[in-house]
Short mmCIF file of C-alpha atoms in Angstrom, two decimals:
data_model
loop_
_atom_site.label_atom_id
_atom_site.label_comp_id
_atom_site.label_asym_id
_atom_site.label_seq_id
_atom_site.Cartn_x
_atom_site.Cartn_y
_atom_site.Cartn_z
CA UNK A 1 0.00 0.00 0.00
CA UNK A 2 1.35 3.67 -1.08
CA UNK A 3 0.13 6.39 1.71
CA UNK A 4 0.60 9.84 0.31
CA UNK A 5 -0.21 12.68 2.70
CA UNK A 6 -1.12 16.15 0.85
CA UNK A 7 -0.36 19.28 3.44
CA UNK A 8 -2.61 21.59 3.26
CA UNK A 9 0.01 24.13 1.96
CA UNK A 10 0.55 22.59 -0.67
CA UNK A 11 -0.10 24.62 -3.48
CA UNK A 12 -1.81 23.62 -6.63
CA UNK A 13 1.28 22.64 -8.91
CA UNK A 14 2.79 20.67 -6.59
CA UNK A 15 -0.58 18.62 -5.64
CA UNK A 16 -1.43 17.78 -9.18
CA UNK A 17 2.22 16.84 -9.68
CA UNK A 18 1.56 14.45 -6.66
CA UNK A 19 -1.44 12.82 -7.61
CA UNK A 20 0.23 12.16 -11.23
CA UNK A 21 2.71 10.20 -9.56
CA UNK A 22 0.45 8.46 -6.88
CA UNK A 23 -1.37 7.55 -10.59
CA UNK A 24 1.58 6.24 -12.19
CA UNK A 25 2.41 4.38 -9.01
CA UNK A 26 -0.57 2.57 -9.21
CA UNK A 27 -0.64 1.38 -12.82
CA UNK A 28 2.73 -0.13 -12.39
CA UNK A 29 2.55 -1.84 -9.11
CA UNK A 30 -1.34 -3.17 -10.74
CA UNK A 31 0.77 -3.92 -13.97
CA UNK A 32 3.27 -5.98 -12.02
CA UNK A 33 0.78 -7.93 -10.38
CA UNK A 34 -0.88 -8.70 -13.20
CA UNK A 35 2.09 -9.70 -15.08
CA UNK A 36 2.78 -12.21 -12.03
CA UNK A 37 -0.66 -13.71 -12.26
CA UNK A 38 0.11 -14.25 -15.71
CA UNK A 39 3.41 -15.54 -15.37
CA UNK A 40 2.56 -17.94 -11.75
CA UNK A 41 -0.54 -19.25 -14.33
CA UNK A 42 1.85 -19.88 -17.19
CA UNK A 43 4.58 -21.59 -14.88
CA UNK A 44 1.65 -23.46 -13.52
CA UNK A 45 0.16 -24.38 -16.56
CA UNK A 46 3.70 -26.22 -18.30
CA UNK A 47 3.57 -29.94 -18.30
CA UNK A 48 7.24 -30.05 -17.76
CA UNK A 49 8.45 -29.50 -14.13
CA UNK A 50 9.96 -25.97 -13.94
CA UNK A 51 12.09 -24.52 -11.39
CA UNK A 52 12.95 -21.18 -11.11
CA UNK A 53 16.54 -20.71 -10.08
CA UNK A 54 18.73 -18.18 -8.53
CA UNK A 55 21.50 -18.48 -11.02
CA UNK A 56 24.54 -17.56 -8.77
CA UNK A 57 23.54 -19.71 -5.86
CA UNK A 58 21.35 -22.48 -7.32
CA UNK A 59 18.78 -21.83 -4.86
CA UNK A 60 15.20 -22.96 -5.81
CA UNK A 61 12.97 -20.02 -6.34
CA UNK A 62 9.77 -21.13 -7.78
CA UNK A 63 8.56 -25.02 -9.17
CA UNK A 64 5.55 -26.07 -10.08
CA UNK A 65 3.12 -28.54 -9.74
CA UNK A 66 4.70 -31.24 -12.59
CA UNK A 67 7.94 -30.91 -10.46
CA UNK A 68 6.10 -31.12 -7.00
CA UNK A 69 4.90 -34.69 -8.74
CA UNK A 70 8.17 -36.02 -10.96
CA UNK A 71 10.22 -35.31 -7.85
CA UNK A 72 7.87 -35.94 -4.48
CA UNK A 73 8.43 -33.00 -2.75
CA UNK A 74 5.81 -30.51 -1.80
CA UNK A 75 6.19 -27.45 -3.10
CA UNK A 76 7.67 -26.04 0.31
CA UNK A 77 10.10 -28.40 0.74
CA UNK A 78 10.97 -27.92 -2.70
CA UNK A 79 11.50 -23.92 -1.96
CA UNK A 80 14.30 -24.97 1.02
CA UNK A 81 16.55 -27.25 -1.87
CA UNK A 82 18.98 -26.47 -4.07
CA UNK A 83 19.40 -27.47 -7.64
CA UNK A 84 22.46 -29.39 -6.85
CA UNK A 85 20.14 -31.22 -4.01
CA UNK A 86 18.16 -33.15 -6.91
CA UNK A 87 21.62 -34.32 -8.63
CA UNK A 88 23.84 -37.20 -8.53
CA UNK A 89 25.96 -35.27 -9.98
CA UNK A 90 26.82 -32.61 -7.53
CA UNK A 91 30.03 -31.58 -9.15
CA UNK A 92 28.75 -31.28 -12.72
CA UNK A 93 25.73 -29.16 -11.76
CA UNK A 94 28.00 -26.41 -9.79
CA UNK A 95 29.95 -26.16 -12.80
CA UNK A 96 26.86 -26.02 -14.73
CA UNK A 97 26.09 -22.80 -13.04
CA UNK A 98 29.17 -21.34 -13.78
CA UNK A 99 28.27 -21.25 -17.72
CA UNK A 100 25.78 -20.30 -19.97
CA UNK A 101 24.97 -23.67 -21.09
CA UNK A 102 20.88 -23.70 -22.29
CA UNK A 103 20.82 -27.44 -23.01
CA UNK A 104 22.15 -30.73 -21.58
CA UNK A 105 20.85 -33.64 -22.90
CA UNK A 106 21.55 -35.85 -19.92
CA UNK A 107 21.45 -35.37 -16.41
CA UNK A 108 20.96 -38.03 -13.37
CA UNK A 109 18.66 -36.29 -10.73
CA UNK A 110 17.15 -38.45 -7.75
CA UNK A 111 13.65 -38.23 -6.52
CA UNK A 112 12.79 -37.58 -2.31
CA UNK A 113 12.21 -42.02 -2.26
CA UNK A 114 16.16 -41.97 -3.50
CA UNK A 115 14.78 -43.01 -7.44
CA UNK A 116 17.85 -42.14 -9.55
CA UNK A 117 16.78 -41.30 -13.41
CA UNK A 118 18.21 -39.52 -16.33
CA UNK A 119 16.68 -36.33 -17.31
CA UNK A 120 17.21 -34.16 -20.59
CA UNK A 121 17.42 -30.04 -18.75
CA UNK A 122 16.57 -27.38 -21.10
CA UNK A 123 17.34 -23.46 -19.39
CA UNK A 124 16.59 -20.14 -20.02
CA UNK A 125 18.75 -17.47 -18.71
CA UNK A 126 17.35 -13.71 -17.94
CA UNK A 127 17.85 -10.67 -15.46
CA UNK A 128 15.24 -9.24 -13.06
CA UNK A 129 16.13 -6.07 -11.03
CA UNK A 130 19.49 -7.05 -11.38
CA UNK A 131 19.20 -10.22 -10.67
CA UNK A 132 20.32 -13.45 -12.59
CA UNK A 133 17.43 -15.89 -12.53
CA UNK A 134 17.15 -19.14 -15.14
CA UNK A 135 14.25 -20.75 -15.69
CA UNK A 136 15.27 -24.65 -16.26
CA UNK A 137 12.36 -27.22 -17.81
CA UNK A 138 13.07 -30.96 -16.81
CA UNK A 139 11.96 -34.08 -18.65
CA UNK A 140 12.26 -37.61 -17.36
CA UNK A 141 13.73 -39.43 -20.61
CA UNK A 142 13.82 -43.10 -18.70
CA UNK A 143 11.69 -44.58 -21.51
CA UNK A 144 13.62 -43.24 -24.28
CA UNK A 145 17.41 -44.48 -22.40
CA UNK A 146 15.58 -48.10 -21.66
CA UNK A 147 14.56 -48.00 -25.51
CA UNK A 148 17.65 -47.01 -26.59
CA UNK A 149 19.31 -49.61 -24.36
CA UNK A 150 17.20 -52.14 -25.43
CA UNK A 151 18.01 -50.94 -29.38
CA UNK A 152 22.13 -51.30 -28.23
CA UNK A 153 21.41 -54.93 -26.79
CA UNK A 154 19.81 -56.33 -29.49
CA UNK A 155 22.57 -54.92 -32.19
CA UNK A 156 24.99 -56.66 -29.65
CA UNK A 157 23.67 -59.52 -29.79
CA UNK A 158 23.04 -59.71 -33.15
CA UNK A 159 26.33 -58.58 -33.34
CA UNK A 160 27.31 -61.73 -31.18
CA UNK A 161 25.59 -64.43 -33.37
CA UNK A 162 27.28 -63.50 -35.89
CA UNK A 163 30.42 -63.90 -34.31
CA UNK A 164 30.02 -67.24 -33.23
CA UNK A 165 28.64 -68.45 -36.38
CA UNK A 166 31.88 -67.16 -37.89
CA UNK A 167 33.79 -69.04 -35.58
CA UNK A 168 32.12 -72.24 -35.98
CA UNK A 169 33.06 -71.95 -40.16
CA UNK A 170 36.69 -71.39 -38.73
CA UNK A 171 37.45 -73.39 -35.78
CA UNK A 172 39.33 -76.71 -35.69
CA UNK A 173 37.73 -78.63 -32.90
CA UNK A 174 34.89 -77.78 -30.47
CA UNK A 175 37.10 -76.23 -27.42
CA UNK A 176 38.22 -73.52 -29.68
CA UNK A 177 34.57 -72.91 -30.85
CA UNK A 178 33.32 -72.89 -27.00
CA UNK A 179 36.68 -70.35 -26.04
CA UNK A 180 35.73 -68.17 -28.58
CA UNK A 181 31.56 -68.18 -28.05
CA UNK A 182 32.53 -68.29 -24.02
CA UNK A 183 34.75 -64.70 -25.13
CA UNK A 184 31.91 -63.42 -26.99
CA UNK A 185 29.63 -63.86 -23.95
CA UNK A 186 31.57 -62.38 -21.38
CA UNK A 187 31.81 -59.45 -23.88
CA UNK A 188 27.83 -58.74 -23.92
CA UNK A 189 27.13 -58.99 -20.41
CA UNK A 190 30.13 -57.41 -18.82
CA UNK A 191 31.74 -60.37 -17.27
CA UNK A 192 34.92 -60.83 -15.95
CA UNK A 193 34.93 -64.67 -16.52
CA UNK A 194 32.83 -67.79 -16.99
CA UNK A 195 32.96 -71.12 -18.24
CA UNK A 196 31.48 -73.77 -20.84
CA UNK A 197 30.64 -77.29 -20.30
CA UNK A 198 28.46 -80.31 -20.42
CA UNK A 199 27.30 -83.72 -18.42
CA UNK A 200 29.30 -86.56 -19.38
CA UNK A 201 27.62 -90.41 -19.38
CA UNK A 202 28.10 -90.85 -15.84
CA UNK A 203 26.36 -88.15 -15.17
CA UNK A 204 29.14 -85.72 -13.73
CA UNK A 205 30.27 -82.00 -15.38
CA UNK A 206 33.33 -81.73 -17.81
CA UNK A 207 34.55 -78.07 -19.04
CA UNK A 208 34.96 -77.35 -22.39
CA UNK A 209 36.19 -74.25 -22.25
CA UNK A 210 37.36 -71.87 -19.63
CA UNK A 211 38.03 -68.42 -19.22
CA UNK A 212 41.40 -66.69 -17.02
CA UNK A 213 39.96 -65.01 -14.00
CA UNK A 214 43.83 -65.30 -12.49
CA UNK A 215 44.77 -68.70 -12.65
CA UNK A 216 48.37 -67.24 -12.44
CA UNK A 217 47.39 -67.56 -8.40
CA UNK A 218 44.98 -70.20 -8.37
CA UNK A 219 46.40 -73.84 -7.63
CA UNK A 220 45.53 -74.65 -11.09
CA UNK A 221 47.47 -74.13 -14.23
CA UNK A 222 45.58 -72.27 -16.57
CA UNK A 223 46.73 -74.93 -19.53
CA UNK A 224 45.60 -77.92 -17.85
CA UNK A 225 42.58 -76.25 -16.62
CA UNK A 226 40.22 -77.81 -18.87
CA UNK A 227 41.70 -81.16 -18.14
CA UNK A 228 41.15 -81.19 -15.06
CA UNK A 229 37.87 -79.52 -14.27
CA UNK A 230 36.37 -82.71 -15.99
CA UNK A 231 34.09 -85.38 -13.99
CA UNK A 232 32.76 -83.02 -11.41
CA UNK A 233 29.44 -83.64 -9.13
CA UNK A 234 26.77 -80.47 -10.40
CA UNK A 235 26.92 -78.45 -7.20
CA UNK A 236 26.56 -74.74 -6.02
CA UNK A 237 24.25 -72.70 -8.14
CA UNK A 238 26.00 -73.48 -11.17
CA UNK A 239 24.80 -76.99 -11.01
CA UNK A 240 21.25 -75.78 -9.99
CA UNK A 241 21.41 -74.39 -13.58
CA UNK A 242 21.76 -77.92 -15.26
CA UNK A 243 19.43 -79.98 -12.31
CA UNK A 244 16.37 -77.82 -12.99
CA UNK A 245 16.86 -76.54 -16.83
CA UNK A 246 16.51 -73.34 -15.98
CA UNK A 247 18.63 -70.16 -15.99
CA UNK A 248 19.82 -68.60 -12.90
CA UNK A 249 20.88 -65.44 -11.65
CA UNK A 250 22.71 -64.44 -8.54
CA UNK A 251 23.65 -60.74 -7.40
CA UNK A 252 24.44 -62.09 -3.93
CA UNK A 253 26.52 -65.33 -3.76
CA UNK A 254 27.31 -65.49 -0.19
CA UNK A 255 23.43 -65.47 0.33
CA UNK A 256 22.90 -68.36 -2.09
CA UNK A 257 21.70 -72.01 0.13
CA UNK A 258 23.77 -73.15 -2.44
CA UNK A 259 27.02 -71.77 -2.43
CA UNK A 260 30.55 -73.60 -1.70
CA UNK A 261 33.93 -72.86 -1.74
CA UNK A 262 35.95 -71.64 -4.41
CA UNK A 263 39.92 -72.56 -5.28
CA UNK A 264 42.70 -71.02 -3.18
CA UNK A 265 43.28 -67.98 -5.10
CA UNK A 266 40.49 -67.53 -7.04
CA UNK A 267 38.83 -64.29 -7.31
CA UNK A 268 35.79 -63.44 -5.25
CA UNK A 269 32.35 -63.84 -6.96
CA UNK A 270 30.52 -60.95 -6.43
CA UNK A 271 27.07 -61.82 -9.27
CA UNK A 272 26.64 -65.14 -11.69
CA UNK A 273 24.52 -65.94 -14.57
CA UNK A 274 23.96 -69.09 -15.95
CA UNK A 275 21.80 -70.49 -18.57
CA UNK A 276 21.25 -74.23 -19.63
CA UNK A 277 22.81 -75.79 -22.67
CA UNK A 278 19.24 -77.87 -24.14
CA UNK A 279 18.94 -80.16 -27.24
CA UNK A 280 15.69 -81.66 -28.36
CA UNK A 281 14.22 -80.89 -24.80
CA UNK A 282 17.06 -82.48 -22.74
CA UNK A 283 19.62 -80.27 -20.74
CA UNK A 284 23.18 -81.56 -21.28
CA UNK A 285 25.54 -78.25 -19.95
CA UNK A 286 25.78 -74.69 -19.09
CA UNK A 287 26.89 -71.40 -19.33
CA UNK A 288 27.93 -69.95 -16.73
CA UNK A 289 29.37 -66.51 -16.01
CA UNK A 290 30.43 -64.07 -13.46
CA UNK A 291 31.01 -60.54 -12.03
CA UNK A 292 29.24 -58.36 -13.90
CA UNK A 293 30.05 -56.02 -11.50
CA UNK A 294 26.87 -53.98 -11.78
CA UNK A 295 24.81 -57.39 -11.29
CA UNK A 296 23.28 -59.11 -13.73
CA UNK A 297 19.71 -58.25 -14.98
CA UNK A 298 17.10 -59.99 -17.05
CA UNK A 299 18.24 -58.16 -20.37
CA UNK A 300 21.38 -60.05 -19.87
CA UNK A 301 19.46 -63.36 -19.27
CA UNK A 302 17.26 -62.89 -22.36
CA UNK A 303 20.71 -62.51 -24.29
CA UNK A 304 22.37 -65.17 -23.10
CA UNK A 305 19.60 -67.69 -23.27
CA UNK A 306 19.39 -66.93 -26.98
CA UNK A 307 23.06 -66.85 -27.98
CA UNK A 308 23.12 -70.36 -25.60
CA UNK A 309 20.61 -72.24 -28.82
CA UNK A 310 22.99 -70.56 -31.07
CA UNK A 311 26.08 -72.15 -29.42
CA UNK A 312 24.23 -75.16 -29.35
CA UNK A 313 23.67 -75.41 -32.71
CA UNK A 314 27.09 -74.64 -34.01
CA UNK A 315 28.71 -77.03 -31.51
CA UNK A 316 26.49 -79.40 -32.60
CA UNK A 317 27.44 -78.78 -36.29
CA UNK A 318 31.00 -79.13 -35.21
CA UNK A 319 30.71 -82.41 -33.69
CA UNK A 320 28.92 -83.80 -36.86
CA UNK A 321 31.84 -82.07 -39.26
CA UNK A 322 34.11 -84.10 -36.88
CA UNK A 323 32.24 -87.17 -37.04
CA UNK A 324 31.95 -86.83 -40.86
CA UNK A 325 35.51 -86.08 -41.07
CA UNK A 326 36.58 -89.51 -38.82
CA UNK A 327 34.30 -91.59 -40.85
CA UNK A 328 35.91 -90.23 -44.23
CA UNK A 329 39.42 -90.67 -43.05
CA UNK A 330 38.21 -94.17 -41.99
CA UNK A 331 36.99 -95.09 -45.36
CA UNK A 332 39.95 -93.09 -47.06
CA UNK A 333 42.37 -95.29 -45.37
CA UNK A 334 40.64 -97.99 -46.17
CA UNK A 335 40.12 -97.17 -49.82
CA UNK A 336 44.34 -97.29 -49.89
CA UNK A 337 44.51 -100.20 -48.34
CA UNK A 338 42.17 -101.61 -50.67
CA UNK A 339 44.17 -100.36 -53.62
CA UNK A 340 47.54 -101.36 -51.92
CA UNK A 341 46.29 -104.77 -51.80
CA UNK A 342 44.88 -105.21 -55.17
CA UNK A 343 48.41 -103.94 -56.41
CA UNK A 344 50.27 -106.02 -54.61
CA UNK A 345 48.10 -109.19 -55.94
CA UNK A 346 48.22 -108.17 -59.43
CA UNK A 347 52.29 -107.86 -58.91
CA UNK A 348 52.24 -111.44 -57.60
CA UNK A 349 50.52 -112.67 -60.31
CA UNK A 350 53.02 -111.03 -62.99
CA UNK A 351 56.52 -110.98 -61.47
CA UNK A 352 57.98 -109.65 -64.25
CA UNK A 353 56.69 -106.17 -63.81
CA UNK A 354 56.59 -106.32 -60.48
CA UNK A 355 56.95 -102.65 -58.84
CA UNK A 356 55.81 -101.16 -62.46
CA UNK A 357 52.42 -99.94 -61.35
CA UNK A 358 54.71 -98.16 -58.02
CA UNK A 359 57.16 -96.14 -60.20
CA UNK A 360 53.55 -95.56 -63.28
CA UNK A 361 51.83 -93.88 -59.44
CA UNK A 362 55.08 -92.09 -58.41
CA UNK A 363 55.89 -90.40 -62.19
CA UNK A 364 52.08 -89.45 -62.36
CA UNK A 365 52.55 -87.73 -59.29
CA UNK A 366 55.17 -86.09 -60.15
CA UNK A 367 53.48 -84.72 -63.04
CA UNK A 368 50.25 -83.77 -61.64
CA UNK A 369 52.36 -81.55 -59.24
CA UNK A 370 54.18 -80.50 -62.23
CA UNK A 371 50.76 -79.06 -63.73
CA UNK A 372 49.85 -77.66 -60.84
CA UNK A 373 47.36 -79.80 -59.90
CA UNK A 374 45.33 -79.88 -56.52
CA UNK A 375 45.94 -82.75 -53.80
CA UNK A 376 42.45 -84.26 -54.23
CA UNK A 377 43.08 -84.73 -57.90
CA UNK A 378 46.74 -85.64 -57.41
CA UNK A 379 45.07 -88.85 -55.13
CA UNK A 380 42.85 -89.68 -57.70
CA UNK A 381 45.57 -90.16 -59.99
CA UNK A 382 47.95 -91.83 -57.61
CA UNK A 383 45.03 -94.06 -57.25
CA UNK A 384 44.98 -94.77 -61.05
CA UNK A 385 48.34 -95.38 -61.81
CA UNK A 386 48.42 -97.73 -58.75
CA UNK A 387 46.12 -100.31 -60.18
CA UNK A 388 45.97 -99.40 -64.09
CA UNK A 389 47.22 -102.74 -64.48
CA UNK A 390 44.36 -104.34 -62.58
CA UNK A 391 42.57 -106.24 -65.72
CA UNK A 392 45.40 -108.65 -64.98
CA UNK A 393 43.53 -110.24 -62.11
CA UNK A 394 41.50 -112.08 -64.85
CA UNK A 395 43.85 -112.85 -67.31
CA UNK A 396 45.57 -116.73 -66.37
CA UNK A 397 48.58 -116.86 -65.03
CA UNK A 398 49.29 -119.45 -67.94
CA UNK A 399 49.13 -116.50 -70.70
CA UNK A 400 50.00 -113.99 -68.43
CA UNK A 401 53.40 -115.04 -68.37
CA UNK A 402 54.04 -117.21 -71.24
CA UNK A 403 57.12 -116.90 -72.94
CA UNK A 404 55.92 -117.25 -76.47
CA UNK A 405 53.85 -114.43 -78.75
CA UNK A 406 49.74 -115.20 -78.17
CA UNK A 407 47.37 -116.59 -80.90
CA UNK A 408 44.54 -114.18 -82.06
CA UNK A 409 42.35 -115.85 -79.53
CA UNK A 410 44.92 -115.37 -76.67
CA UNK A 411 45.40 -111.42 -77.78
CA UNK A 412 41.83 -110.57 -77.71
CA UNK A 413 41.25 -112.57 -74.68
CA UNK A 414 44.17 -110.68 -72.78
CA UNK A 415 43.24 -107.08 -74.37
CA UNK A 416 40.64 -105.11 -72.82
CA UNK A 417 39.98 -103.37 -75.41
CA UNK A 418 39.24 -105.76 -78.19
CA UNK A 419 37.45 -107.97 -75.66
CA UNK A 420 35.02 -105.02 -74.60
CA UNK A 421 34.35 -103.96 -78.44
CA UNK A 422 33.43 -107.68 -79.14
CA UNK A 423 31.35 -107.76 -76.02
CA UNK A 424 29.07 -104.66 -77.23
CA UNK A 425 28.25 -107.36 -80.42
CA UNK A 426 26.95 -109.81 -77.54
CA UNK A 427 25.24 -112.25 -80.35
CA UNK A 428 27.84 -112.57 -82.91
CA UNK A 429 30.81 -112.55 -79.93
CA UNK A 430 31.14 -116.22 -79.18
CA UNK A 431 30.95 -117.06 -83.18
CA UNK A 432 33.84 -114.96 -83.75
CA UNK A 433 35.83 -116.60 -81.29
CA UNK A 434 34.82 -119.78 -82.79
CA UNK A 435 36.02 -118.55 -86.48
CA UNK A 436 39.45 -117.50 -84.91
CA UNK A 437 39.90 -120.74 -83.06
CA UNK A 438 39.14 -123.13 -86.18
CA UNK A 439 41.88 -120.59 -88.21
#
């Protein structure tokens, strides 16, 4: 209120000149209110929570009712905080205040219940009476970051699959295909180390792969390690994983009704994950993994459970490569020895070139190399050459080695290929022989 008293001295002049003023007064203080009843049912009106900040101190001026609700405060509570109160980032808000910045796209502010989420801060900076105030607008982006994070995870482990169906085109044997898939998973979920294996026929746990948490102090060298994790009883939580099928996950070991001890020197397990290994229905291993050091989560489950059918399947391509691969070296050797054998009869039957069908096998060799020729074709020939002279076998010893030059009869008899052009004229065949014979 403005109380004006008017002497009654006063002259004229000075009385009008007073009443202007009390006039003007009035407009502006009514012109101020006004634009605060605008502004207080603007600020109100925002859907975003807005504070109103005292830009050199950070102290909280003004909110309204959307950050009363995102936050849990009441507004006067609110009014005794600070903007650094609502951070987890204490540090990074003071220096905040020290710049002009307008826009940071990610902040981590806590609510009163201790809720920690990321928030994209917008701010406006302006002066009133001299005073620098900044208007900041907050929005909770916690669906948009799980969205994105669930966007990153599946490109990873996409990313992942890939990987280990590269590695099953390229690996030798099945360890190396369950190091490299047991890398790959430690790589999408954070993990310091895990291992690979399955149930043998007696029912007990052999590794197939293992990672190096520090075997360097463990009472195990890491070399041998595979070797000699092998016929182990399924215990702890790990072997919870491959009794009941189903994946497990365990932020708090020590807790676990399950837990044992670990090797001398082997790092503390803080989390685990583990998911079963399952073909056509039945459970035959696990992954299992640890120290994530964050915990493990069921995003991390979901991605392990489906890279597990994908390890499953390569490894199960693997061991039918191998088995292929055994069974073809079995019948390749015993292809040779077949050959080998029907050489060797065919040089007992004909001393007199005896080890000519060897040195035919070992020049034809020689020149397939020569040419350039592959090693599958190259063993085709050496094949050949080593039983070319196999239509001997048929041929009686009698004319096989005798001394003297052969009738017509015996030359067509002994030459393939005048006996196999006769035998395409099956009907006249035997009267021709007869013709030559009587001659």
């Amino acid at each position: 209120m403005i109380l004006l008293t008017i002497k009654d001295k006063t002259n004229k002049a000075e009385e009008k000149k007073i009443l202007e003023q009390i006039v003007t007064t009035s407009e502006e203080f009514l012109q101020s209110i006004d634009s605060e009843m605008r502004f207080r049912s603007v600020f109100a009106a925002v859907s975003n929570p807005l504070f109103l900040l005292d830009k050199d101190t950070g102290a909280i001026l003004d909110v309204n009712d959307a950050a009363c609700s995102l936050y849990g405060y009441t507004r006067d509570e609110m009014l005794k905080l600070k903007n650094i109160d609502m951070s987890v980032e204490p540090e990074k808000t003071r220096k905040a205040l020290k710049t002009s910045l307008t826009c940071v796209p990610v902040r981590y502010h806590k609510k009163k219940d201790g809720t920690v989420f990321p928030a994209e801060i917008t701010a406006s900076l302006f002066e009133l009476n001299g005073r620098k105030l900044s208007t900041v607008s907050i929005r909770d982006i916690t669906e948009y970051k799980q969205a994105e994070e669930r966007v990153r995870r599946k490109s990873a482990l996409l990313s992942a699959i890939n990987q280990v169906f590269r590695e099953a085109l390229t690996c030798e044997t099945e360890e190396t295909l369950a190091r490299k898939c047991l890398a790959v998973a430690e790589k999408l979920t954070g993990s310091k180390f895990g291992f690979i294996g399955e149930v043998n026929e007696a029912g007990l746990f052999d590794t197939i792969a293992i990672s190096d948490p520090g075997w360097t102090n463990c009472k195990m060298p890491m070399k041998n390690a595979t070797k000699l994790l092998k016929g182990m009883k399924l215990v702890s939580y790990w072997g919870r994983v491959i009794k009941t099928g189903q994946s497990q996950i365990v932020n708090n070991p020590d807790s676990d009704p399950d837990r044992i001890g670990i090797p001398a020197g082997h790092p503390a397990i803080i989390s685990f994950l583990g998911v079963p290994l399952k073909q056509a229905g039945r459970t035959f291993g696990t992954i299992a993994l640890a120290n994530n050091k964050l915990g493990y989560d069921k995003s991390d489950l979901e991605c392990m459970e489906s890279l597990s059918i994908i390890f499953v399947e390569s490894l199960h391509r693997k061991r039918i490569e191998a088995s292929l691969k055994q069974s073809y070296n079995r019948l390749q050797k015993t292809l040779d020895d077949t050959m080998k054998t029907l050489a060797s009869i065919v040089e007992t039957k004909d001393p007199y070139t005896a080890g000519h069908q060897k040195r035919v096998a070992k020049l034809s060799v020689a020149i397939g190399k020569k040419l350039g020729l592959d090693n599958e074709k190259i063993g085709g020939i050496y094949t050949a050459a080593l039983i070319h002279d196999i239509g001997k076998i048929m041929i009686p010893a009698s004319i096989l080695s005798k001394p003297s030059a052969l009738t017509s009869l015996k030359t067509i008899q002994t030459s393939g290929r005048y006996k196999a052009d006769l035998e395409r004229l099956s009907d006249t065949y035997q009267q021709i022989l007869l013709c030559i014979s009587i001659r």
